């Protein structure tokens, strides 16, 4: 019965959408109707409202709905959705203020004189508008109204003109900032959690180990990561479009002729081009650049974009009037003032210690006030000129409300789909396909492509992605990143926008195109661009580095970058270290050999021993790393014969696990029936027959496992364990080889700081002798705190603390406190003596040695990766690595 209600759910939804019923209500409405019917039917015929639900019941569904509602509107973790109205506002404001129109006209005049130049300008402007709006319909309509008449007047082929405009308008789906990418990031964030739990459970089931290494976890994503991941694929798509137009114009000049500019290429023209091009480019750079450089979050960048668009609208709407640029000049001037001021003087209202601090703060406050005045002024202009601001706000509210209502409705639909076992059916179907991950992925992409004929991108993102993404992300054989999956889905959705006869971009363009342009010409025009999009999809599919590199680079070079000891970074770091060892190993070995000849007899015994151990460990790190890579090579060699067996057996074992789970469920149901009335005897017999059949199939499946599986699996597991042991040995070795050196270096660097404490420690005699014990304790605490700031001065601090504790007793013992202080001074002088001697004798040598091993042997213990190494590791991590053999 669950399957019947699942089919009913899909049928009601499809019927509602086909009849033109609003999507925002069709999705939750179909869920509510089906859930209600299932609960009512169960109550009437089975006496249980949850009888015909595969998971939970109507109350579980209602609880999930409330949770989703709260998640969309109140969960702090989903605050990225706030960026949607901000980017929508930015895009609509730029279009309503005719900045987009100016850009199209200027670019057409600039590129027009070359063959295909008008088409190139449309693609170029489409890319810029995509980077400011992310709204397909608005972009296609705007370019259709502005550029299509110009292209037709200049004898452009109808098919090429309409195809260029439609394809360029869809770039907003993939070029950041894009609403599609924001919604995909939001949906994939929860999908990653589900996939992570599924992969962990699979690891435990297959290996019997309780914990899965964190390096095997599913990588998460965010809107910022999605923006960075989509940037290069978007630019590749733009390049393909431009190349196609230029090639067509070269071989067939008649379909894309040159359009001579009737005016003059003088200073006035140059100023018009600059004024049309530079502000939008600057806005794009500021918005995306602030995200890339980690200066702003996606929400903050959206706010920057919205304010920047309003300032730009403020001068464009007053074009030709006196003082049109005054608000923009005030805004830019105040921003430059603040930037310059913060770069030359720290601004902190809580730290106003000098007159210079106060003056800097007052200037900054004045600049901020001027900036606010400029924003208000620009907003007022947008408000009073053609009611632009009100129109933009209304359109932003409509679009945002639509997005959020669909988010909620789709969440209700997805919960109903899961309640009737739909997700499990999809999982079983995909995992049963021959060909592994790539077969599953191709099927999913084909379904999304077809759904794009009928559904908008929002519905696809919030209905399909939550169902299929956890299945694809959990697969360890592909080990894909959520960013790559999101970008691939985004590219796919973009492709479906152009596909005849239901492509949304075609409908938008048909609505503004003149009657002379036939619909068939539009269909012909988009086919080459669809082919280019599919080609781009293939390129990104086989080259995940195009997507993963920029997010990895942003993560590893940010202020909040993970430390080099992060488990996910180890293999790539070791690749880098091995390459460096093979390139510069002789110099590093020479530095180690030289260090072992130092005279360190004056150092404390414990320091001498630790330093000698570190030199020995540094020397051993070379063979240790070679051994680790030798074991990795052994895995690759053994995998050639083991992998087919592993794939076959794991597939069989998954089928066995499904049978075991179903048998357990049926046995539980059978037990309930046996304790009920005799009326259920027929049902009990059917269940018993089904259980026996499943048990027989289970036995058959178990017999299919090859006899050599156990010995071969054990042998391969030994190879895996050998690699794990070798890697751990290397990591412990290099940590030992660097830790003592770094600690001693920091200790010697603080020698002068320790020497400066001499008077403070000796001066404690007076407060111990003359002050009230409590006051003396406070004086000692202050000195303790200063000692604590010195590296490796714990022994001195502990000795001083003993003097303080002698004063804390019920009967303060000043004599004992003085004795303890003398002991502390003795320790202090001994410590200071060897530090000063070591600093003079080996201080410079130690710095030189640490520099020689820092970026190889010491790399794991650094606070963060050096920039050049971070870039190397980011490139290494950008590939997808098959980890299925560890499961």
XYZ file of C-alpha atoms in Angstrom, residues 202 205-206 431-433 436-437 440 475-477 646-661 701 705 884 887:
32
model
C 28.647 1.362 5.891
C 29.257 -2.718 8.778
C 31.956 -3.683 6.290
C 22.579 1.070 -5.960
C 21.360 -1.940 -7.956
C 22.489 -0.435 -11.250
C 28.645 1.701 -9.822
C 28.664 5.402 -9.062
C 23.933 6.193 -10.807
C 29.507 6.395 -2.277
C 33.197 5.920 -1.288
C 34.204 4.668 -4.732
C 36.057 -6.501 -3.635
C 33.424 -4.811 -5.824
C 31.655 -8.109 -6.516
C 31.582 -9.287 -2.905
C 30.598 -5.925 -1.394
C 27.674 -5.717 -3.843
C 26.569 -9.196 -2.810
C 26.965 -8.367 0.875
C 24.803 -5.256 0.441
C 22.084 -7.448 -1.054
C 22.427 -9.873 1.847
C 22.132 -6.970 4.309
C 18.921 -5.829 2.591
C 17.506 -9.355 2.888
C 18.456 -9.547 6.568
C 16.793 -6.196 7.286
C 23.548 -14.969 -2.216
C 30.648 -15.233 -2.487
C 36.243 2.162 -1.427
C 35.598 -0.168 3.306
